Short mmCIF file of C-alpha atoms and ligand atoms in Angstrom, two decimals:
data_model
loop_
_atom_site.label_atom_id
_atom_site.label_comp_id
_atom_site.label_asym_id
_atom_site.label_seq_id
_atom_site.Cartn_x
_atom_site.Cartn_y
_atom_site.Cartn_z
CA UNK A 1 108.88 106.73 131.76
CA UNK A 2 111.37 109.89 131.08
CA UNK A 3 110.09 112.63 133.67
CA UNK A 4 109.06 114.81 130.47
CA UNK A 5 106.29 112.59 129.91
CA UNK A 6 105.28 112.88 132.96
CA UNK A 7 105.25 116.53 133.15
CA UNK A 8 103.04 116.23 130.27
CA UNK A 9 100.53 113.44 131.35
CA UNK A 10 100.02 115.87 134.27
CA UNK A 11 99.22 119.20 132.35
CA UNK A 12 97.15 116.66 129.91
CA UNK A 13 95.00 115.69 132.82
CA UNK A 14 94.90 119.07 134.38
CA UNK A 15 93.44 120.45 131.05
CA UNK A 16 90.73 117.40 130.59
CA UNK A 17 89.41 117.72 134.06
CA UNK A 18 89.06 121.32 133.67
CA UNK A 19 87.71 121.54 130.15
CA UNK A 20 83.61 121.02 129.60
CA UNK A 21 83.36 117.93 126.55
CA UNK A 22 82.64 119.59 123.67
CA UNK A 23 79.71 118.08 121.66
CA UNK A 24 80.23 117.29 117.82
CA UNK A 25 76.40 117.81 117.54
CA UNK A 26 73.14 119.30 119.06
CA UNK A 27 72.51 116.19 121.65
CA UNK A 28 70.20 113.70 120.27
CA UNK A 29 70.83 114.50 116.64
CA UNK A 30 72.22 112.38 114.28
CA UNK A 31 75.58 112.79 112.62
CA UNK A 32 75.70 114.02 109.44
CA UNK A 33 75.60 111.63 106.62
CA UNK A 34 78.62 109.97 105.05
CA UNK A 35 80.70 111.87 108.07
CA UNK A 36 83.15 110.25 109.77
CA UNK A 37 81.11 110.21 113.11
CA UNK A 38 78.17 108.60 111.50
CA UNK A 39 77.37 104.99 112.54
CA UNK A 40 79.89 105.17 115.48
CA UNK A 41 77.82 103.77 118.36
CA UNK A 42 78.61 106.24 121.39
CA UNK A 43 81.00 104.54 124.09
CA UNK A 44 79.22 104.42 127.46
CA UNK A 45 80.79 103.46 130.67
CA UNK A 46 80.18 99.97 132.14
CA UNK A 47 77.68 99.61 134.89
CA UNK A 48 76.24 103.17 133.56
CA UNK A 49 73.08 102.03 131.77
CA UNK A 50 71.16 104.63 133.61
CA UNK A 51 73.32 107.56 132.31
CA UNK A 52 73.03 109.58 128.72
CA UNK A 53 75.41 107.96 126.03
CA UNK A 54 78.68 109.94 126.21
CA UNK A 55 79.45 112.35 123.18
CA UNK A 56 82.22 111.69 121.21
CA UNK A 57 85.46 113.59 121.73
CA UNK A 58 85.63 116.50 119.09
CA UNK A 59 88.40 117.97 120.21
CA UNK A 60 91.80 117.00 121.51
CA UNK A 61 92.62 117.28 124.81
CA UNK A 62 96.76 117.29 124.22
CA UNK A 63 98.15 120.41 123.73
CA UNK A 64 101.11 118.94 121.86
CA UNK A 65 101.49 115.52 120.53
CA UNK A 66 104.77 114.32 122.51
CA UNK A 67 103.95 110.80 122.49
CA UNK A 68 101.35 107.95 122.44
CA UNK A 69 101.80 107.31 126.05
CA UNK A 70 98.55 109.02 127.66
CA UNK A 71 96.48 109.17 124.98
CA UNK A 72 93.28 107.67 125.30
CA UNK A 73 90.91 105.67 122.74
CA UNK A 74 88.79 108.49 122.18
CA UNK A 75 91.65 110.91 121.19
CA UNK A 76 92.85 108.36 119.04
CA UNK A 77 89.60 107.56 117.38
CA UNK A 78 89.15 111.37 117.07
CA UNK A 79 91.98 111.30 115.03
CA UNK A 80 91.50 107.90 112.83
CA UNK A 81 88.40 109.39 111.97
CA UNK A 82 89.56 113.04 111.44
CA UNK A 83 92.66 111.20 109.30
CA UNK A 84 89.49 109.63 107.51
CA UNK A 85 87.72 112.85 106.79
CA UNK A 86 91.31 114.05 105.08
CA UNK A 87 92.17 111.25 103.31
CA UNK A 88 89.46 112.04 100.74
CA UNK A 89 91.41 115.43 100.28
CA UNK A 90 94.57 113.68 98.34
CA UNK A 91 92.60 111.69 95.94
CA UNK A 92 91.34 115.29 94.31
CA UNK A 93 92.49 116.99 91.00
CA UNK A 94 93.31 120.31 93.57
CA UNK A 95 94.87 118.41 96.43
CA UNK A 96 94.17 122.00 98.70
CA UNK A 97 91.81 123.12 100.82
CA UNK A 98 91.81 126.18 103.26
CA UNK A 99 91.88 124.90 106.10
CA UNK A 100 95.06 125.94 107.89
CA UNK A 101 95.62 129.08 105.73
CA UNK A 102 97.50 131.85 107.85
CA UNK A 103 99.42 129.38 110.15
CA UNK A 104 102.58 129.21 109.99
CA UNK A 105 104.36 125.75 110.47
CA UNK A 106 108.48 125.00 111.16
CA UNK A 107 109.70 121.49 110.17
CA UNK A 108 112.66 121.40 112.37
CA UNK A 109 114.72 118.11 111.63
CA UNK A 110 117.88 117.32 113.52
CA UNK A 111 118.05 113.66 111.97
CA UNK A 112 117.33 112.79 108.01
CA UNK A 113 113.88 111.68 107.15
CA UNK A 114 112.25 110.68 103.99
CA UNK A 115 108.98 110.12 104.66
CA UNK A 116 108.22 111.69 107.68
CA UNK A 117 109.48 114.77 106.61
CA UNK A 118 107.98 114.91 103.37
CA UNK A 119 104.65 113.62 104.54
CA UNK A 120 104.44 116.47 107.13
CA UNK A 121 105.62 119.23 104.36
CA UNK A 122 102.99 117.63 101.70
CA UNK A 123 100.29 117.72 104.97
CA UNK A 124 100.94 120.79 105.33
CA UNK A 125 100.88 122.19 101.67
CA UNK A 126 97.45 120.40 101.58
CA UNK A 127 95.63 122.28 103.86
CA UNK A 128 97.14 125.63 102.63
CA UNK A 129 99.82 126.53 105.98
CA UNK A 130 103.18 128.58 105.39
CA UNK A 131 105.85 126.12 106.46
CA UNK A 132 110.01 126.57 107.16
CA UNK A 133 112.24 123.82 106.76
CA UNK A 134 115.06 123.90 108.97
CA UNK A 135 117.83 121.69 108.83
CA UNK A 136 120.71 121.33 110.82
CA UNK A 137 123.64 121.79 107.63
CA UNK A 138 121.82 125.03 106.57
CA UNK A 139 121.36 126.54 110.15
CA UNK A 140 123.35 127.66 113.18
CA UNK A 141 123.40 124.52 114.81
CA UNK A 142 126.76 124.23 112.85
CA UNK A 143 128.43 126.61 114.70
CA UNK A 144 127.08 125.28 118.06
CA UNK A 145 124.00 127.08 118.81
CA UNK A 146 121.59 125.37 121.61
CA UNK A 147 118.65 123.73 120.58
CA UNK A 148 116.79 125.76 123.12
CA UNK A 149 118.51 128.96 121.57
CA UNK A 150 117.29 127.80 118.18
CA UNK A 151 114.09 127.18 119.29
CA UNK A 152 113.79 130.60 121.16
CA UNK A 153 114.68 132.17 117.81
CA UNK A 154 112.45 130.35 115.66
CA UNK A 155 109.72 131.19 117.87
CA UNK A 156 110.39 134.86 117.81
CA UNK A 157 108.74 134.73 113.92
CA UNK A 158 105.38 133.07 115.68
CA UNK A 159 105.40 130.16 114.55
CA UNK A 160 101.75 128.07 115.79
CA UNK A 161 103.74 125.02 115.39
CA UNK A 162 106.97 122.64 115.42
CA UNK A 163 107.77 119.21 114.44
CA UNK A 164 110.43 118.25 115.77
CA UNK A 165 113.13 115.32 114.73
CA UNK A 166 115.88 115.01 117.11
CA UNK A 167 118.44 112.35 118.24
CA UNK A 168 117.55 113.07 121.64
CA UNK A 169 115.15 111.38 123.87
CA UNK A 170 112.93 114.28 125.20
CA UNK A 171 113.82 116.87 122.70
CA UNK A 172 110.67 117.26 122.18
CA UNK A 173 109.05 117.95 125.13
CA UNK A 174 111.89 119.81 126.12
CA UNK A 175 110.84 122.28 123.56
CA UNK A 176 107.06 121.77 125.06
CA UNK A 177 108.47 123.21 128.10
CA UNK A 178 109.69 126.82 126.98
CA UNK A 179 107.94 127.57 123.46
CA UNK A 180 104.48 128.72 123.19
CA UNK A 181 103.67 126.78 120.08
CA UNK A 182 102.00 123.49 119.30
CA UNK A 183 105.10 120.67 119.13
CA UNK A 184 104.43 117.89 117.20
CA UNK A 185 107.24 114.93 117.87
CA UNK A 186 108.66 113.48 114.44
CA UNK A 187 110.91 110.75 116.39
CA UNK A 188 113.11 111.45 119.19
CA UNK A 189 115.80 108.89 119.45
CA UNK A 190 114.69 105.52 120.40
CA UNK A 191 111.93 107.06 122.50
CA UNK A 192 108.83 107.60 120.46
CA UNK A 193 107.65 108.56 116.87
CA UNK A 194 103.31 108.84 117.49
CA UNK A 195 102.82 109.49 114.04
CA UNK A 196 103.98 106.48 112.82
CA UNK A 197 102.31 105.10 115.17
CA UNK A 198 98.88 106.45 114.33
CA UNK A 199 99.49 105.96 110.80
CA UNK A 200 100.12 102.14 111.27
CA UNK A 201 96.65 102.23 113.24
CA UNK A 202 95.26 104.03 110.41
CA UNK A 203 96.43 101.74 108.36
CA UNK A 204 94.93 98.70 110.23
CA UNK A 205 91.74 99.55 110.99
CA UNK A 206 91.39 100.51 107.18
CA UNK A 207 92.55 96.86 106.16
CA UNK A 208 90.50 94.99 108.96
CA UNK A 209 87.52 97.23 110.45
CA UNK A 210 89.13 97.65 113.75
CA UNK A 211 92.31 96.94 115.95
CA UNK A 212 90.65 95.25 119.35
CA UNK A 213 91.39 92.04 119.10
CA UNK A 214 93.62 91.68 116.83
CA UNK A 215 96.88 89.44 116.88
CA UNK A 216 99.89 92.14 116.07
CA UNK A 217 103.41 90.68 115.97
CA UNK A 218 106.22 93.08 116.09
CA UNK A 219 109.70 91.88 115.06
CA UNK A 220 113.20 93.21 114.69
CA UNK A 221 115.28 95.66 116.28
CA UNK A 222 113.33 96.15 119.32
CA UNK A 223 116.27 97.93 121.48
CA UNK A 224 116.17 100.92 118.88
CA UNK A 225 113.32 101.57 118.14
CA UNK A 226 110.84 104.59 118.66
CA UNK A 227 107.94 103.47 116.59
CA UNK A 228 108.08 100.27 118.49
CA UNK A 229 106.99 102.05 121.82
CA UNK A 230 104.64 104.52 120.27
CA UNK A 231 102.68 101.60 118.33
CA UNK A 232 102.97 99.64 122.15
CA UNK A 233 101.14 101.89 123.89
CA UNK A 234 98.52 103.12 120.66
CA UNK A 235 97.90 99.17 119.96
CA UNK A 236 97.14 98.39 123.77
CA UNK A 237 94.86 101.08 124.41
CA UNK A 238 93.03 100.29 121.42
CA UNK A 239 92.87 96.55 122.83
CA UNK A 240 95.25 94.96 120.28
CA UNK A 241 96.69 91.87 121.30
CA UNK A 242 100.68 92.42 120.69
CA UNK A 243 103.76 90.41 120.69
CA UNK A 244 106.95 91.58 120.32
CA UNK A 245 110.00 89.48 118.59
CA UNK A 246 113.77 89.60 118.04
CA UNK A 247 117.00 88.61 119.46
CA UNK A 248 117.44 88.76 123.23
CA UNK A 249 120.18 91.35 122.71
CA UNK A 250 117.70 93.74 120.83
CA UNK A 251 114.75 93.07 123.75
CA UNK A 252 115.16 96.02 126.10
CA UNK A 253 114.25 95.15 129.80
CA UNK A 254 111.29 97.62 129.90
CA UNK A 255 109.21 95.59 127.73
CA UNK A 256 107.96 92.65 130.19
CA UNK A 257 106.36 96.10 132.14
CA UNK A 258 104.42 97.59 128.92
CA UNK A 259 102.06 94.03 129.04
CA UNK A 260 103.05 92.60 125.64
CA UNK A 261 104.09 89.08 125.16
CA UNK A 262 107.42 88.55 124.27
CA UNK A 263 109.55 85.73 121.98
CA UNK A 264 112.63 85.18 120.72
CA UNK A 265 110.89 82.43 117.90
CA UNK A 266 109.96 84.54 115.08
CA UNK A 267 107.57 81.36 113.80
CA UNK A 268 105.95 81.68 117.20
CA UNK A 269 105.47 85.31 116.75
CA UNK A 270 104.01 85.00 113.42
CA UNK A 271 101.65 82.33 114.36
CA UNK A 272 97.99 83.10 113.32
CA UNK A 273 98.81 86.95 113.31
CA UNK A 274 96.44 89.20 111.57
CA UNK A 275 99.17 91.92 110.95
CA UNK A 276 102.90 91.57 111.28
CA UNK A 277 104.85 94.68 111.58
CA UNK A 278 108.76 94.12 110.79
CA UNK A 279 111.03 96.73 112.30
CA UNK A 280 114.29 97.98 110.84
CA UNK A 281 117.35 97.13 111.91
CA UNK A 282 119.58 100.37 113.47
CA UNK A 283 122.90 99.25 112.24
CA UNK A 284 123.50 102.76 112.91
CA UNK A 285 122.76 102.91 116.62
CA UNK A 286 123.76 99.58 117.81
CA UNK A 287 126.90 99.89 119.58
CA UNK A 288 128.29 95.96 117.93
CA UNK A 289 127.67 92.41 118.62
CA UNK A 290 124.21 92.53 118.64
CA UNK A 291 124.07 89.91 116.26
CA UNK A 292 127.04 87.66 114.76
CA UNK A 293 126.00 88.90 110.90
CA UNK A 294 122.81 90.07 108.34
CA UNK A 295 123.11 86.82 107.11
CA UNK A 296 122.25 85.06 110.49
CA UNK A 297 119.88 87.72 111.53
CA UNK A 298 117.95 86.76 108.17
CA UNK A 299 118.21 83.09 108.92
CA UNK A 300 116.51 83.34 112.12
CA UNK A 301 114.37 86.59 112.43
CA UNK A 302 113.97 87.53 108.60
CA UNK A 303 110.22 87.35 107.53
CA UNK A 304 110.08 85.01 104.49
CA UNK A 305 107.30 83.77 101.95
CA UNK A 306 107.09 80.25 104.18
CA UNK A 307 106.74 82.36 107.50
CA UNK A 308 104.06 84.25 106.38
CA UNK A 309 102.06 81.37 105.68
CA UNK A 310 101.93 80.47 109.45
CA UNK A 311 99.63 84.11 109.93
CA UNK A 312 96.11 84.02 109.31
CA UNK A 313 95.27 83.89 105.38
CA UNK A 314 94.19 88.22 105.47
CA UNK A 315 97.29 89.05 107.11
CA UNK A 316 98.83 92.42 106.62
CA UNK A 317 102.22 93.50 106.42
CA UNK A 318 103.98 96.46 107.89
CA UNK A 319 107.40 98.24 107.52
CA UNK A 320 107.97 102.00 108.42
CA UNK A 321 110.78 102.07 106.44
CA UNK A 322 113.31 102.39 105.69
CA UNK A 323 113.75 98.75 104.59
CA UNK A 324 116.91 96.56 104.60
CA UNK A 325 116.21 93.79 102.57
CA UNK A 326 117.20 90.70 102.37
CA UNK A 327 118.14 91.30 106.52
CA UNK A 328 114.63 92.11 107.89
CA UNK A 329 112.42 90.81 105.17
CA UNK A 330 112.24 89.29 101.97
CA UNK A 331 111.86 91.57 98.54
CA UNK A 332 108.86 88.85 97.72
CA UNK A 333 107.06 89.95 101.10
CA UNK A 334 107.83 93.46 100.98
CA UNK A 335 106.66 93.50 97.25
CA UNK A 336 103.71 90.79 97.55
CA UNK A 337 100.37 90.74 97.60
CA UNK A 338 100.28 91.00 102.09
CA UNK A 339 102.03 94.02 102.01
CA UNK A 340 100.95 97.64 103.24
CA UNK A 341 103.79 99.28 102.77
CA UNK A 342 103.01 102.53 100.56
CA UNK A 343 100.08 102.34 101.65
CA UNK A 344 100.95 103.26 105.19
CA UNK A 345 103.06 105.96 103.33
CA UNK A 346 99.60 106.98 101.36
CA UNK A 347 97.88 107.00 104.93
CA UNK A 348 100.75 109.35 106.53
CA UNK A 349 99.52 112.54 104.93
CA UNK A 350 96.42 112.19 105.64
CA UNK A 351 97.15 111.46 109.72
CA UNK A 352 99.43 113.78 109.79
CA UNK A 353 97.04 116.66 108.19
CA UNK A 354 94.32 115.17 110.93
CA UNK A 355 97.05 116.09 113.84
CA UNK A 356 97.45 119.64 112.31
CA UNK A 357 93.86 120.30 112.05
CA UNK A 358 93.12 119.05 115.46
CA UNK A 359 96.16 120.75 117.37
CA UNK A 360 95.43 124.23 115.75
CA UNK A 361 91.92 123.81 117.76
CA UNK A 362 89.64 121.95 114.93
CA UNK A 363 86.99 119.93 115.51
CA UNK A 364 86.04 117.17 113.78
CA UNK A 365 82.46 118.67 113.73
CA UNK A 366 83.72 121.64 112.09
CA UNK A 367 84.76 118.92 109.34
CA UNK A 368 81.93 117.21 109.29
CA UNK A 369 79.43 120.19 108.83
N1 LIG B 401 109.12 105.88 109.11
C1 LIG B 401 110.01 106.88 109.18
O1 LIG B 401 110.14 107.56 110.20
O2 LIG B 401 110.77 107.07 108.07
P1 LIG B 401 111.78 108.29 107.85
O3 LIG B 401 112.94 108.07 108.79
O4 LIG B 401 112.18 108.25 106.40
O5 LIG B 401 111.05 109.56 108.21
#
């Protein structure tokens, strides 16, 4: 665990043990119909039968979303089923609504992006914020300005929040530490990218009703990868049962600590899986000889037509993208009738305009009603 996280686990626990639960509705009454809360069945401790049924979380407890390391189920549910409420939103002839009008939002990528960066501008645009795109070819950071600097100046126009992109490991909470506004992490090195992360739950529990349970295999470029961890930590809180695949020179050490069951036998990994998630190989951030060619890599760790017959007959499959294929998996899966693909693109906007909503202080009540 980088300290950062750390720092903000403890602020994050510091705020829920000081903050009263807010309700989503009078106690005792019933959730609105057709709302995302309705039919949830309340969570109540074990061994506290004699206690009220606990409210749902309305609101988030996270300030900033750094990470999916210390977030709990309800905060993640909160936002599944704030996503949920959204997702409605896209499918109209006026994709717009209100909600965010008068905030002001900077899109602050350090690394290029085409879908997260476009999902969080057309998240945005949907619920009617003023957003900046800053880049770093059409900025100061050519001429060797500090990202602390830059951020200090951004945040001198009042911005109420930043999503960050950076190559750096911790960039984001970095920023957490000196701005005032909400930071939103967009994928900091090979740290973590909670979006995605969310998204892919999103995803998931829309295919298959729910994520405890569930047999997730995870293959590829494990070393590299950011979604990797934040989709470790979302899918084990959530009770998913994950393992992880891909050549022993792409396993970082770490992972035998995160409990997640590791292979290096992709047909192993596959076996009677209910979603497979293939991860993109980072030609660009592998230092050499992590593999003798694409070709080999293909041969053993590709995901073909006759591997994902060994997953259960519903399976889903995943990519973040972007894809190489024909290295990590075959056009015919990618393009067949398993895949999710676009449609965890589809589900993006709608996530991300949940995390918005919720860090500028909405409730999913507030929705609801
Ligand atoms: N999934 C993802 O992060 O894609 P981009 O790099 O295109 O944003």
């Amino acid at each position: 665990m980088i300290e950062s996280d750390r720092t903000e686990e403890r602020a994050t626990r510091a705020r829920r043990a000081s903050r009263p639960r807010p309700g989503t509705r009078p106690p005792g009454a019933a959730p609105a119909a057709g709302s995302p809360a309705a039919g949830r069945v309340p969570r109540r401790e074990a061994g506290s039968a004699a206690l009220p049924a606990a409210e749902p979380l309305a609101a988030l407890e996270h300030r900033h979303l750094l990470g999916m390391r210390g977030f709990g189920g309800e905060e993640i549910d909160l936002i599944l089923d704030t996503a949920k409420a959204f997702a409605e939103v896209s499918t109209r002839p006026i994709k717009k609504v209100p909600t965010l009008r008068g905030k002001t939002i900077v899109n602050f990528f350090m690394e290029p992006s085409t879908r997260t960066r476009s999902s969080f501008e057309i998240a945005e645009k949907r619920l009617s914020a003023d957003t900046l795109n800053f880049s770093p070819s059409s900025s100061s950071v050519v001429k060797g300005e500090s990202l602390l600097d830059t951020a200090r100046n951004l945040e001198a126009m009042a911005p109420d929040m930043i999503v960050i992109r950076h190559k750096a490991a911790g960039a984001p909470h970095f920023l957490a530490r000196h701005c005032r506004s909400h930071i939103i992490n967009a994928g900091d090195g090979a740290h973590e990218h909670p979006t995605q992360a969310l998204l892919d739950a999103f995803t998931i529990r829309e295919k298959k009703g729910r994520i405890r349970d569930l047999r997730v295999a995870i293959v590829g470029d494990l070393l590299h990868s950011r979604v990797l961890r934040s989709n470790i930590f979302l899918l084990n809180t959530m009770g998913a049962d994950v393992v992880v695949c891909g050549p022993p020179t792409l396993i970082p050490a770490e992972l035998a600590r995160l409990g997640v069951a590791v292979t290096f036998r992709i047909d192993e990994a596959v076996e009677g899986a209910d979603v497979i998630m293939m991860l993109r190989i980072q030609r660009e951030r592998q230092q050499g000889g992590a593999f003798p060619s694409p070709r080999e890599y293909y041969n053993l760790f590709g995901l073909t037509v006759e591997r994902v017959r060994r997953a259960r007959p519903d399976v889903i499959i995943m990519h973040p993208g972007p894809m190489n294929r024909g290295i990590e998996i075959d056009s015919a899966v990618a393009d067949g009738p398993f895949s999710v693909i676009l449609e965890q693109v589809t589900n993006g906007v709608a996530v991300r305009m949940a995390v918005l909503y919720l860090l500028a202080g909405g409730t999913l009540g507030e929705l609801a009603g």
